[in-house]
Coordinates of C-alpha atoms (C1' of nucleotides) in Angstrom, one line a residue:
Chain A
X1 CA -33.6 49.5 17.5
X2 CA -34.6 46.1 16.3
X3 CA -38.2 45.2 17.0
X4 CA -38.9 42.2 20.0
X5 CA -40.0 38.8 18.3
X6 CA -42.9 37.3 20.2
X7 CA -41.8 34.6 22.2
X8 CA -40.4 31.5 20.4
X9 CA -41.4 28.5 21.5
X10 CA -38.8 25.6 22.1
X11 CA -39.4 23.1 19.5
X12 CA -37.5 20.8 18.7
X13 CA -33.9 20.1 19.1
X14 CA -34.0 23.3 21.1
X15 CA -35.0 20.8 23.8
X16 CA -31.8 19.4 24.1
X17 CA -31.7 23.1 26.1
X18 CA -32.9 23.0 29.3
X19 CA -35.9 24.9 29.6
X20 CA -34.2 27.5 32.4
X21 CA -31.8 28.2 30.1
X22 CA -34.0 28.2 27.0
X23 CA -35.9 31.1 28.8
X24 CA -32.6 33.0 29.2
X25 CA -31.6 32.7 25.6
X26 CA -34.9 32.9 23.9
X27 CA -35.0 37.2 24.7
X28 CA -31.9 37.4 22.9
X29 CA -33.7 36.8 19.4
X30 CA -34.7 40.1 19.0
X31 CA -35.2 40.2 15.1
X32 CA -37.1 37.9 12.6
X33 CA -36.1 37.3 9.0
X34 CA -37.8 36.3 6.5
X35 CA -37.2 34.5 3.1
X36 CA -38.8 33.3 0.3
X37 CA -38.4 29.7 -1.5
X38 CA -35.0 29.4 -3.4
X39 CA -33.7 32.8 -1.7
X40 CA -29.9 32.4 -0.6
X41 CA -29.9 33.4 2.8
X42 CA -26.3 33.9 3.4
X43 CA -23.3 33.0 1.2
X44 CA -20.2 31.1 1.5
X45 CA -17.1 33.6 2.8
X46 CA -19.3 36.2 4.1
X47 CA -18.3 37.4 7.4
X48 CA -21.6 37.1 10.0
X49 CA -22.2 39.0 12.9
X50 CA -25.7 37.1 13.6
X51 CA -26.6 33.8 14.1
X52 CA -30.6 32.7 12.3
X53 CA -32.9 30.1 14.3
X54 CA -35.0 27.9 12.4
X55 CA -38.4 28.3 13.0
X56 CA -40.9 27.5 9.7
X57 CA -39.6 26.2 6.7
X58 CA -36.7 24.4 5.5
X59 CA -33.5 25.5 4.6
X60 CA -30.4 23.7 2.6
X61 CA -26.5 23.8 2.9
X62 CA -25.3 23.9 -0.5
X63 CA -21.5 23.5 -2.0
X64 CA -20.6 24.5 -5.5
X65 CA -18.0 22.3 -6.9
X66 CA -16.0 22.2 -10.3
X67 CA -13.5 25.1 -11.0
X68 CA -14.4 28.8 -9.7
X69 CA -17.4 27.1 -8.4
X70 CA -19.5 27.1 -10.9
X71 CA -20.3 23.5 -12.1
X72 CA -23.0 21.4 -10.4
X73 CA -25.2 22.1 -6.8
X74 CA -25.3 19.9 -4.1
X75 CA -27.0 19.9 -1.1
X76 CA -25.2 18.9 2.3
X77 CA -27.2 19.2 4.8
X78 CA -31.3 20.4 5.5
X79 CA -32.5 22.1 8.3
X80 CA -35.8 21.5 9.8
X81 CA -37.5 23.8 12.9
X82 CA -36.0 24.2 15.8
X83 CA -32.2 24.0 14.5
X84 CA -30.1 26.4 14.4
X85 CA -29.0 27.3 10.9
X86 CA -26.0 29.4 11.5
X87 CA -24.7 28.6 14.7
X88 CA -21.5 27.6 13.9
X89 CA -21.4 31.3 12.0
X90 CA -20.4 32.3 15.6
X91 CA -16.9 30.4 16.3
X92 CA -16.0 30.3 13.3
X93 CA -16.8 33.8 11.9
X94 CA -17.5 32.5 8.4
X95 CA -18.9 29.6 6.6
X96 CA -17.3 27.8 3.9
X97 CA -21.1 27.0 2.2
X98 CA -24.1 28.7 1.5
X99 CA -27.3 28.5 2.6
X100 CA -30.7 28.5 1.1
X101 CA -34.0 28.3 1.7
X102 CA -35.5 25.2 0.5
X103 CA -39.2 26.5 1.4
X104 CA -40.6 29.7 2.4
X105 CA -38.6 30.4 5.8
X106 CA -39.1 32.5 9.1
X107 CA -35.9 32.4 11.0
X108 CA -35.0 34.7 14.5
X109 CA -31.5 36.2 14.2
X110 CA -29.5 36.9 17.8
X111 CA -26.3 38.8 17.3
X112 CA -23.2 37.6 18.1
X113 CA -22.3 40.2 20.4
X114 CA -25.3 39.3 22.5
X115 CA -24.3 35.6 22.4
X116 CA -20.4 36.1 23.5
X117 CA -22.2 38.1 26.4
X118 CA -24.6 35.9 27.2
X119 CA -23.1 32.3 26.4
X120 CA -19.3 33.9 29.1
X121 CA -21.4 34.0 32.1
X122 CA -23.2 30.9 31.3
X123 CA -21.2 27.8 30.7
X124 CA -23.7 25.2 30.8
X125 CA -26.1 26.8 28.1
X126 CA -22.7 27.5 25.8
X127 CA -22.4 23.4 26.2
X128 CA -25.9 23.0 25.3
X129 CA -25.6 25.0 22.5
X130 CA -22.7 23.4 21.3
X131 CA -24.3 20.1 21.7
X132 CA -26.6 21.3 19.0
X133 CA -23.7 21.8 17.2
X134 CA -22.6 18.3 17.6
X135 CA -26.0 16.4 16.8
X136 CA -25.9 18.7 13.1
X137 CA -22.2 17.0 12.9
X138 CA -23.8 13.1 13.8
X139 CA -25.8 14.2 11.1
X140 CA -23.6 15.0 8.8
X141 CA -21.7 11.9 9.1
X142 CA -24.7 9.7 8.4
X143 CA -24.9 11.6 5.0
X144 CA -21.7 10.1 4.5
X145 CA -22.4 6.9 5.2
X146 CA -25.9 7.5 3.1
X147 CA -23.9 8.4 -0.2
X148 CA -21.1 6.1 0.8
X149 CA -23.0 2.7 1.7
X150 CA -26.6 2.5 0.7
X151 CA -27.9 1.6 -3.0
X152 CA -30.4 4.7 -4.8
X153 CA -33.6 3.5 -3.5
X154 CA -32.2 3.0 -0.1
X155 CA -30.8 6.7 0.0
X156 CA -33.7 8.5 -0.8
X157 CA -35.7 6.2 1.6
X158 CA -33.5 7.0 4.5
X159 CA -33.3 10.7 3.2
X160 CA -37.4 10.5 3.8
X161 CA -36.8 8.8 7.0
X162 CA -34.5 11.2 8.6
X163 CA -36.6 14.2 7.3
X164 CA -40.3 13.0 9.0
X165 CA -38.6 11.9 12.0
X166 CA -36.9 15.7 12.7
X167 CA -39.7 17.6 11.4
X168 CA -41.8 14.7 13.9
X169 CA -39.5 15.9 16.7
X170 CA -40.3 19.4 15.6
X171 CA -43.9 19.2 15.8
X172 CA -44.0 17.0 18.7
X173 CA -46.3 15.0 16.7
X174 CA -46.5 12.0 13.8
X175 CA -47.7 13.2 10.6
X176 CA -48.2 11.7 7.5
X177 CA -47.8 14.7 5.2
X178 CA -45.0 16.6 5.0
X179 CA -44.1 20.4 2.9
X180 CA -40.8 19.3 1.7
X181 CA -40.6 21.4 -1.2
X182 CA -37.5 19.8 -2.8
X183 CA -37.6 19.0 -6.4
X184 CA -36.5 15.9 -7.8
X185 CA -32.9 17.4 -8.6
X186 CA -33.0 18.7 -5.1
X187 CA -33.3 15.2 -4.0
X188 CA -30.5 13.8 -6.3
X189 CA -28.3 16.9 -5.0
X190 CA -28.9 15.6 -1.8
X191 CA -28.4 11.7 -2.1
X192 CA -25.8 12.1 -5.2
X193 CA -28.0 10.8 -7.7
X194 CA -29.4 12.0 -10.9
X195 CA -32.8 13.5 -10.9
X196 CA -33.7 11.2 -13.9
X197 CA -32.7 7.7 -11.5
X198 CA -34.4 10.1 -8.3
X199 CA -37.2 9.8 -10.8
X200 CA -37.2 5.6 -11.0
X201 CA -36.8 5.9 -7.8
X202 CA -39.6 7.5 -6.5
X203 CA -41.6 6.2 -8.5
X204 CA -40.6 2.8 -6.9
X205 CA -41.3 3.7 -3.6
X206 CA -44.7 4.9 -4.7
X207 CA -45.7 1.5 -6.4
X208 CA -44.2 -0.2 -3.0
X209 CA -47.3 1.6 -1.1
X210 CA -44.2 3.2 0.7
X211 CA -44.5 6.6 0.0
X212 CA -46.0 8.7 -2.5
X213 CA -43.3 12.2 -3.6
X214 CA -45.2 14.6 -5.7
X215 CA -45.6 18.7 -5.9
X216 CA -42.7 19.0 -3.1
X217 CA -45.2 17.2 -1.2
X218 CA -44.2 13.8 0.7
X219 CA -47.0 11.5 2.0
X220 CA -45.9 8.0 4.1
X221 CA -48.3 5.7 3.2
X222 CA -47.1 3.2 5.4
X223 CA -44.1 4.1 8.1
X224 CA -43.3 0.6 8.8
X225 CA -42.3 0.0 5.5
X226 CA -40.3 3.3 5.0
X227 CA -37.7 2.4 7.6
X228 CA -37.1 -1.1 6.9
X229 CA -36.1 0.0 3.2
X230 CA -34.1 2.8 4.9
X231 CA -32.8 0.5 7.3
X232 CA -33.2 3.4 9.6
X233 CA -32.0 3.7 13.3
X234 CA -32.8 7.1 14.7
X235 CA -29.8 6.3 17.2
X236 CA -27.3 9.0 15.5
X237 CA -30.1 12.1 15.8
X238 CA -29.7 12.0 19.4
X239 CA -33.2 12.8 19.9
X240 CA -33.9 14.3 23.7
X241 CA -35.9 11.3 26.0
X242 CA -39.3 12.4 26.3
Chain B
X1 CA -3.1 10.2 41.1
X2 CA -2.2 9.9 37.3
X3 CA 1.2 10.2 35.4
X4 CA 1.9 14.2 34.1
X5 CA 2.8 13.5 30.9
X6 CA 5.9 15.3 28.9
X7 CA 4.5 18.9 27.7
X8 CA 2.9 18.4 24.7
X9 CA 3.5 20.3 21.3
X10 CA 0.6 22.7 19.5
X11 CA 0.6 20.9 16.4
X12 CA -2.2 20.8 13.7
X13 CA -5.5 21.9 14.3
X14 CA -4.4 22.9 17.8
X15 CA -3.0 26.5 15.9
X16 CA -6.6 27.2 16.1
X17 CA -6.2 28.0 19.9
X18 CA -4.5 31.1 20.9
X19 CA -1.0 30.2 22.5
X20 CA -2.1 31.8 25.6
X21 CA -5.4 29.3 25.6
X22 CA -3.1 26.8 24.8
X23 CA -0.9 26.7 27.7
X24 CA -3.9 26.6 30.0
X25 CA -5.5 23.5 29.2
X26 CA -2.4 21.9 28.0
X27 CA -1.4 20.8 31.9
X28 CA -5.0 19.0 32.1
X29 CA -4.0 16.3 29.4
X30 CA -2.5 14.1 32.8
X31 CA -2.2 10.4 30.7
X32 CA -1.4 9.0 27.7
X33 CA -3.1 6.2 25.8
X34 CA -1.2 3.9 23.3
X35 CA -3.5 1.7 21.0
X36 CA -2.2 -0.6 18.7
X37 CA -3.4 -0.7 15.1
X38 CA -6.6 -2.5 14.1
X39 CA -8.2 -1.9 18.1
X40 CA -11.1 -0.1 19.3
X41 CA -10.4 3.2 21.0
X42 CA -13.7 3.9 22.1
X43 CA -17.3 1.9 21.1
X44 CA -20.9 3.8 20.2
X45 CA -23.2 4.0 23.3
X46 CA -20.4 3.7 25.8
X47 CA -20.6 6.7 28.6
X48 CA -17.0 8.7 28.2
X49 CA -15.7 10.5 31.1
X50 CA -12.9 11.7 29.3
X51 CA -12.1 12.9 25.8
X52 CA -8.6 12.0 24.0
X53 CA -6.3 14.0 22.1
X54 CA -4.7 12.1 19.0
X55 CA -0.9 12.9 19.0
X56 CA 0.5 10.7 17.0
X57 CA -0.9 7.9 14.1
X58 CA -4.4 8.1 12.5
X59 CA -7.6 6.7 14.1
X60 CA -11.0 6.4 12.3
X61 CA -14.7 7.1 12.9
X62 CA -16.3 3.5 12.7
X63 CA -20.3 2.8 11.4
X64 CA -21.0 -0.7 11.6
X65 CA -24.2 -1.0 9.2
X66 CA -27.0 -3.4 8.3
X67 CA -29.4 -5.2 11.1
X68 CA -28.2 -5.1 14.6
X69 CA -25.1 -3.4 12.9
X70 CA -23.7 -6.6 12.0
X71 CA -23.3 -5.6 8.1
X72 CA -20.5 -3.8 6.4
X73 CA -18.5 -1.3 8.4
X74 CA -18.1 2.5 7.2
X75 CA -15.1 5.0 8.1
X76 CA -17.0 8.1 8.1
X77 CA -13.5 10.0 9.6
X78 CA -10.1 9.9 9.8
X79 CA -8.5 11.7 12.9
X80 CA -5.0 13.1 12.5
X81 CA -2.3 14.2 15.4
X82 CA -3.4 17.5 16.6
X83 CA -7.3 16.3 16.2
X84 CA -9.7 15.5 19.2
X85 CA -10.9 12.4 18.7
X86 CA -12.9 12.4 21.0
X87 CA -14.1 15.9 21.8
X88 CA -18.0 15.6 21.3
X89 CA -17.8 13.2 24.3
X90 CA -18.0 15.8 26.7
X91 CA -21.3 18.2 25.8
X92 CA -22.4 14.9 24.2
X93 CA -21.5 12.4 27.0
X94 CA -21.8 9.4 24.5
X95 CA -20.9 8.7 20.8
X96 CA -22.6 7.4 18.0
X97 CA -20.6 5.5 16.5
X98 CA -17.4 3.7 16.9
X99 CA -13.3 4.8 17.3
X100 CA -10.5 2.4 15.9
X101 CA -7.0 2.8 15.2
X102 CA -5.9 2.9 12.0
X103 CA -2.5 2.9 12.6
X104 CA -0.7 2.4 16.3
X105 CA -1.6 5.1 18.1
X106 CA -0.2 7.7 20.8
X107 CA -3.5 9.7 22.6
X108 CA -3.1 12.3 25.8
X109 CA -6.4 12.2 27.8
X110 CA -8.2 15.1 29.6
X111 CA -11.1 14.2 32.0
X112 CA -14.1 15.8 31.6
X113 CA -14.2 17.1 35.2
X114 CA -11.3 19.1 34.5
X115 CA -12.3 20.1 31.1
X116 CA -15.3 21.6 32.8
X117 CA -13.7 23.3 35.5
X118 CA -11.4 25.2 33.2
X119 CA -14.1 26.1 30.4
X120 CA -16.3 27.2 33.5
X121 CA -13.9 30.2 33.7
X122 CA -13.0 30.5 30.0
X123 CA -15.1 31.1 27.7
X124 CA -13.0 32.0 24.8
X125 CA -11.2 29.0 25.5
X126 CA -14.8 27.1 25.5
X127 CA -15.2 28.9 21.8
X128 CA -12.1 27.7 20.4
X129 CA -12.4 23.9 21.5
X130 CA -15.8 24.7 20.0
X131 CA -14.5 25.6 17.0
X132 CA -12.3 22.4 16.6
X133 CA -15.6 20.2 16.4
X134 CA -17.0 22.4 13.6
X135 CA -14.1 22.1 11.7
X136 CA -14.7 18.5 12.2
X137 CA -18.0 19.1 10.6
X138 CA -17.1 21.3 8.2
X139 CA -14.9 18.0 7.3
X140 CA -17.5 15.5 7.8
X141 CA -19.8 17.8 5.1
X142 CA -17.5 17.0 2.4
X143 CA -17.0 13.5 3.0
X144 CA -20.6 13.6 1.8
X145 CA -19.9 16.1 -0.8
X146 CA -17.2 13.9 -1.9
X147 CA -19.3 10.5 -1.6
X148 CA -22.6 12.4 -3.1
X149 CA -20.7 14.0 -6.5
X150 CA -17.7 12.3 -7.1
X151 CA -16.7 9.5 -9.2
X152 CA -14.5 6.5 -8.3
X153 CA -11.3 8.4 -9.5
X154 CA -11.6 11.4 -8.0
X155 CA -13.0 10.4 -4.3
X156 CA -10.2 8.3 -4.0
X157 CA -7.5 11.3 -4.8
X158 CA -9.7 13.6 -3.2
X159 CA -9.4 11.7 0.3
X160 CA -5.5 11.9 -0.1
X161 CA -5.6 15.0 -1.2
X162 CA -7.3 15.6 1.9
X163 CA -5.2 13.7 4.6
X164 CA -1.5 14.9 3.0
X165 CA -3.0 18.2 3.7
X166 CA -4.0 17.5 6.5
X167 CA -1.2 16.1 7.7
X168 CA 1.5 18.8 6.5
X169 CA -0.6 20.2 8.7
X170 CA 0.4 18.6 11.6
X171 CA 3.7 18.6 10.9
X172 CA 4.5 22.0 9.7
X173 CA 5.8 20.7 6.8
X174 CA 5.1 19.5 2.8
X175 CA 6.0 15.9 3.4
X176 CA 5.9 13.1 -0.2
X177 CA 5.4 10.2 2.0
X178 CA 3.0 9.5 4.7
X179 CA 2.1 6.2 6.5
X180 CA -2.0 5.8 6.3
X181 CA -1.7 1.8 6.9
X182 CA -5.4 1.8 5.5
X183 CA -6.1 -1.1 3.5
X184 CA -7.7 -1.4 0.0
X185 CA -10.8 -2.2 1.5
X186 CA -10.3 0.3 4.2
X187 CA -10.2 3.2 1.7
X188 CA -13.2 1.7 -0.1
X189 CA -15.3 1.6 3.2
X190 CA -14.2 5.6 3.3
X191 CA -15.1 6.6 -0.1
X192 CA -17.9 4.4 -0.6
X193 CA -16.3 1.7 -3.3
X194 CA -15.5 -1.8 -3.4
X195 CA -12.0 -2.8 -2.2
X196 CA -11.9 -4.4 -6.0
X197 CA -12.7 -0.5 -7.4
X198 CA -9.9 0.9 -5.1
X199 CA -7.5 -1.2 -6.6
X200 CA -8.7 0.1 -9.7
X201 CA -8.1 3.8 -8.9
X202 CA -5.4 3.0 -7.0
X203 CA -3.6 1.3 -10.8
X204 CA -5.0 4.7 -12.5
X205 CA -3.5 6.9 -9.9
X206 CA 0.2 5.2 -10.4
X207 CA -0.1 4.9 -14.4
X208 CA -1.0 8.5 -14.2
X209 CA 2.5 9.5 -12.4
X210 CA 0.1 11.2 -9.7
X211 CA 0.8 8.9 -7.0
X212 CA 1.5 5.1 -5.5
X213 CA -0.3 3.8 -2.6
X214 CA 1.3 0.4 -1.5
X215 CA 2.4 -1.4 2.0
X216 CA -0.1 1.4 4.0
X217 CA 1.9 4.2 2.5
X218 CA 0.9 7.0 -0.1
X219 CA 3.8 8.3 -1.9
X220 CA 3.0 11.6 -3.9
X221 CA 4.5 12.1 -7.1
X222 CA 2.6 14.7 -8.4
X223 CA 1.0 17.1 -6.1
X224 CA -0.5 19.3 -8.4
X225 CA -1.6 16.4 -10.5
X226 CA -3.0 15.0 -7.1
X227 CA -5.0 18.5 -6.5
X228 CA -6.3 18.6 -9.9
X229 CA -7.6 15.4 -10.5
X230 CA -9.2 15.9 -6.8
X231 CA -10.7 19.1 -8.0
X232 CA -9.3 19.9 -4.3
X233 CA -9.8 23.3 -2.4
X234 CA -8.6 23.1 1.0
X235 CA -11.0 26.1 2.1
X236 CA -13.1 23.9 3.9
X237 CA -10.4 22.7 6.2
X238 CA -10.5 26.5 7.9
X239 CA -6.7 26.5 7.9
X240 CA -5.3 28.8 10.7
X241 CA -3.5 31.5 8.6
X242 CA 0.1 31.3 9.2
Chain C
dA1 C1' -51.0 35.2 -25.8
dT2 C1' -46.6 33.6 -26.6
dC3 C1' -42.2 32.6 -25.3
dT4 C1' -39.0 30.6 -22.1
dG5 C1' -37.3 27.9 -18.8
dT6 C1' -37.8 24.3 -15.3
dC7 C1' -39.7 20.2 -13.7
dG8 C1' -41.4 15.6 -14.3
dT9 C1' -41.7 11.4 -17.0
dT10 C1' -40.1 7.8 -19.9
dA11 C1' -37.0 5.2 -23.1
dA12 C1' -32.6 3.9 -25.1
dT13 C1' -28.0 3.7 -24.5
dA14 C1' -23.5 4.0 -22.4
dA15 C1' -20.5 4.3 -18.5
dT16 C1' -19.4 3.1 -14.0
dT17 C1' -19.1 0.1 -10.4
dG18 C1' -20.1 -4.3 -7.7
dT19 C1' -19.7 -9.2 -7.3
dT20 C1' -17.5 -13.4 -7.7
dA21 C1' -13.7 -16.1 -8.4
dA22 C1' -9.0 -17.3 -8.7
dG23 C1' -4.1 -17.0 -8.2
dA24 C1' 0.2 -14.5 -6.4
dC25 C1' 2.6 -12.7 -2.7
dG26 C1' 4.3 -12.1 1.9
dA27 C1' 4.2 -12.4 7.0
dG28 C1' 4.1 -15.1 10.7
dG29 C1' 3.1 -19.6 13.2
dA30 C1' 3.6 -24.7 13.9
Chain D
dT1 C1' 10.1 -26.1 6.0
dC2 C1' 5.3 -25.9 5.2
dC3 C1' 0.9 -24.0 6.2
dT4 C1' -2.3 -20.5 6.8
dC5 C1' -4.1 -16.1 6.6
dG6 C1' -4.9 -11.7 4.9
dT7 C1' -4.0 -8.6 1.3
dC8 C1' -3.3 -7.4 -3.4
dT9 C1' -4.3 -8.2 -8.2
dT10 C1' -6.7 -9.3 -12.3
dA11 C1' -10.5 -11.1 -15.2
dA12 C1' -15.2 -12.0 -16.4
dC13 C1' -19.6 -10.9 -15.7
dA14 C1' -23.7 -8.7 -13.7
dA15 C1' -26.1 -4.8 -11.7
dT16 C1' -26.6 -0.1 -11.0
dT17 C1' -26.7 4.4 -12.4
dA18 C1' -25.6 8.3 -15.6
dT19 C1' -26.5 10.5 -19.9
dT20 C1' -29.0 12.0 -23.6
dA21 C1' -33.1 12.9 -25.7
dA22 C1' -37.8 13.7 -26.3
dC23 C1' -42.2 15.3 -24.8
dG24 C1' -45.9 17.2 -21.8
dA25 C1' -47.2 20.2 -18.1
dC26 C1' -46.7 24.3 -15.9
dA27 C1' -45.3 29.0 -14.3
dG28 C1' -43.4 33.4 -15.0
dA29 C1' -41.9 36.9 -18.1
dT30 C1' -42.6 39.9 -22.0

DNA sequence: ATCTGTCGTTAATAATTGTTAAGACGAGGA
DNA sequence: TCCTCGTCTTAACAATTATTAACGACAGAT
């Protein structure tokens, strides 16, 4: 018998979930997992019968590319609190990348058999969860248009100003420090630059007044400036009205 | 009371649904929609009230970039027959971005009010139009991947290695010819290049015997050149098994 | 305590790609 | 027919970024 989770609060893009039908979902989280910084938390190919919730920490989608996999990392996506890291795990049966954890992570697991059972006599909650599913694919396109369109120090700016805004919306606050944990390779996987120009880079931003990267740790000095270099416009995270 | 349009075939990422699932929602798709190359199916912000099935011709996924979006343009997809184009429209209600033809365009339309009164009562069906929109994701995380690690060369065989597959796909067949009617500067606003570089790849790609792209249409010499140079694994697509 | 490996930092160099400019070509309109 | 427009093509040049290397700091392992 797996032990009951104390309740889970609804941060973040959970609220694009109504709150009546957060409170008939949230029960069905009846495990937590844990895992530690650079733990793989499930693999590409691996058949899942459990679907993980976000709730401390961040967590990485990662594709191996080069023959039999094995040449360089690259990161395709981060979750922040509140998402769901596996959701799509439940359609589809099987991912085609892995996932990590970026930080130290506590995620609540609901199995799929509870979900089906759950999700068939609710339609509207199986469109809000698939909704969720949508914003993580809006997102995904914009780190197309990152790596496609914008110049080094303009990636990693907007790679800054996505990540305070969601973990922001997870919060419910404005910070101005932020756990990140991501090393300077981490970032280059990310934006599709080398760690040695993520370097120049950051080290750019810091001499701007912008923002200052060091130990995994990421501090805004001044907001204002951060999304004008990231020419940022939050319009694609389809953040709920508050 | 609209047209009923001709029954429409189960090609390409439609194999995804059961037949049975199939032949239900298949009588909700009541009107066509032609679109000529070069217009706008749909633009960002605009409420939908009904989401379009691409049946024949390719549209694209549309960024516009830059203050008040006035800068360059980004594709950040391209749709092929048997894709949704327009599926997130309806948990969504409203897109972030734009939809253009690429080519002209035939599209069968399924209001959302229908839509939700047949996923109301099926919620297997629900899953599997579910799972067509993580595909799309699945897709959309290697257009990053592909922007974020590779270089000129190889995005730009990638992306046809990519879209043939695709669109075999669709057809049921191995085609060596397929009308794209993108651009130079259209494949460079995909893969993240100058229209200038892409005619650079685009001379490597023809000296190398791997494959001509003139007049909007990709010939393929050499497939398995094509793969390898793309370093291409389809996995990610989530090909139905045949 | 020492070894080992990873990260961060910087410099020098090389490779890749963008920008600008100009001409060729073809389609379609006056 | 001639003109115009958009695309394709190429060259020359400039800017960006990768690569390699070297070194210091640090953490974990033995």
């Amino acid at each position: 018998m797996p032990e009951k989770t104390a309740p889970l609060a609804q941060i973040g893009m959970l609220r694009h979930l109504t709150h009546a039908h957060w409170t008939r979902i949230e029960p069905e989280f009846s495990t937590l997992r844990h895992c530690a910084a650079g733990e793989t938390v499930s693999e590409r190919g691996q058949p899942l019968s459990q679907s993980l919730l976000l709730l401390d920490g961040i967590v990485g989608r990662r594709i191996r590319t080069g023959r039999n996999h094995s040449g360089r990392h690259h990161l395709v996506a981060l979750q922040v609190p509140g998402d769901f890291v596996d959701l799509h795990a439940y359609p589809l049966k099987v991912l085609d990348h892995d996932i990590v954890a970026i930080t130290d992570v506590r995620m609540a697991a609901v199995s799929h058999t509870r979900l089906k059972a759950v999700l068939g006599s609710h339609p509207e909650l199986s469109r809000q969860l698939w909704s969720l599913t949508l914003v993580d694919a809006a997102i995904h396109r914009h780190w197309a248009l990152r790596n496609g369109t914008m110049r080094a120090l303009q990636r990693v700016a907007n790679l800054f100003a996505e990540l305070v805004t969601r973990l922001d919306e997870g919060h419910g606050t404005t910070g101005d420090t932020y756990l990140l944990n991501l090393t300077q390779p981490h970032i280059g996987d990310a934006c599709g630059l080398s760690g040695v120009h993520v370097n120049r880079v950051l080290r750019s931003l810091r001499e701007a007044n912008c923002c200052t990267y060091a130990k995994g740790r990421l501090v805004v000095q001044d907001r204002a400036a951060l999304n004008r270099i990231a020419d940022f416009d939050p319009y694609y995270l389809y953040l709920p009205e508050t």
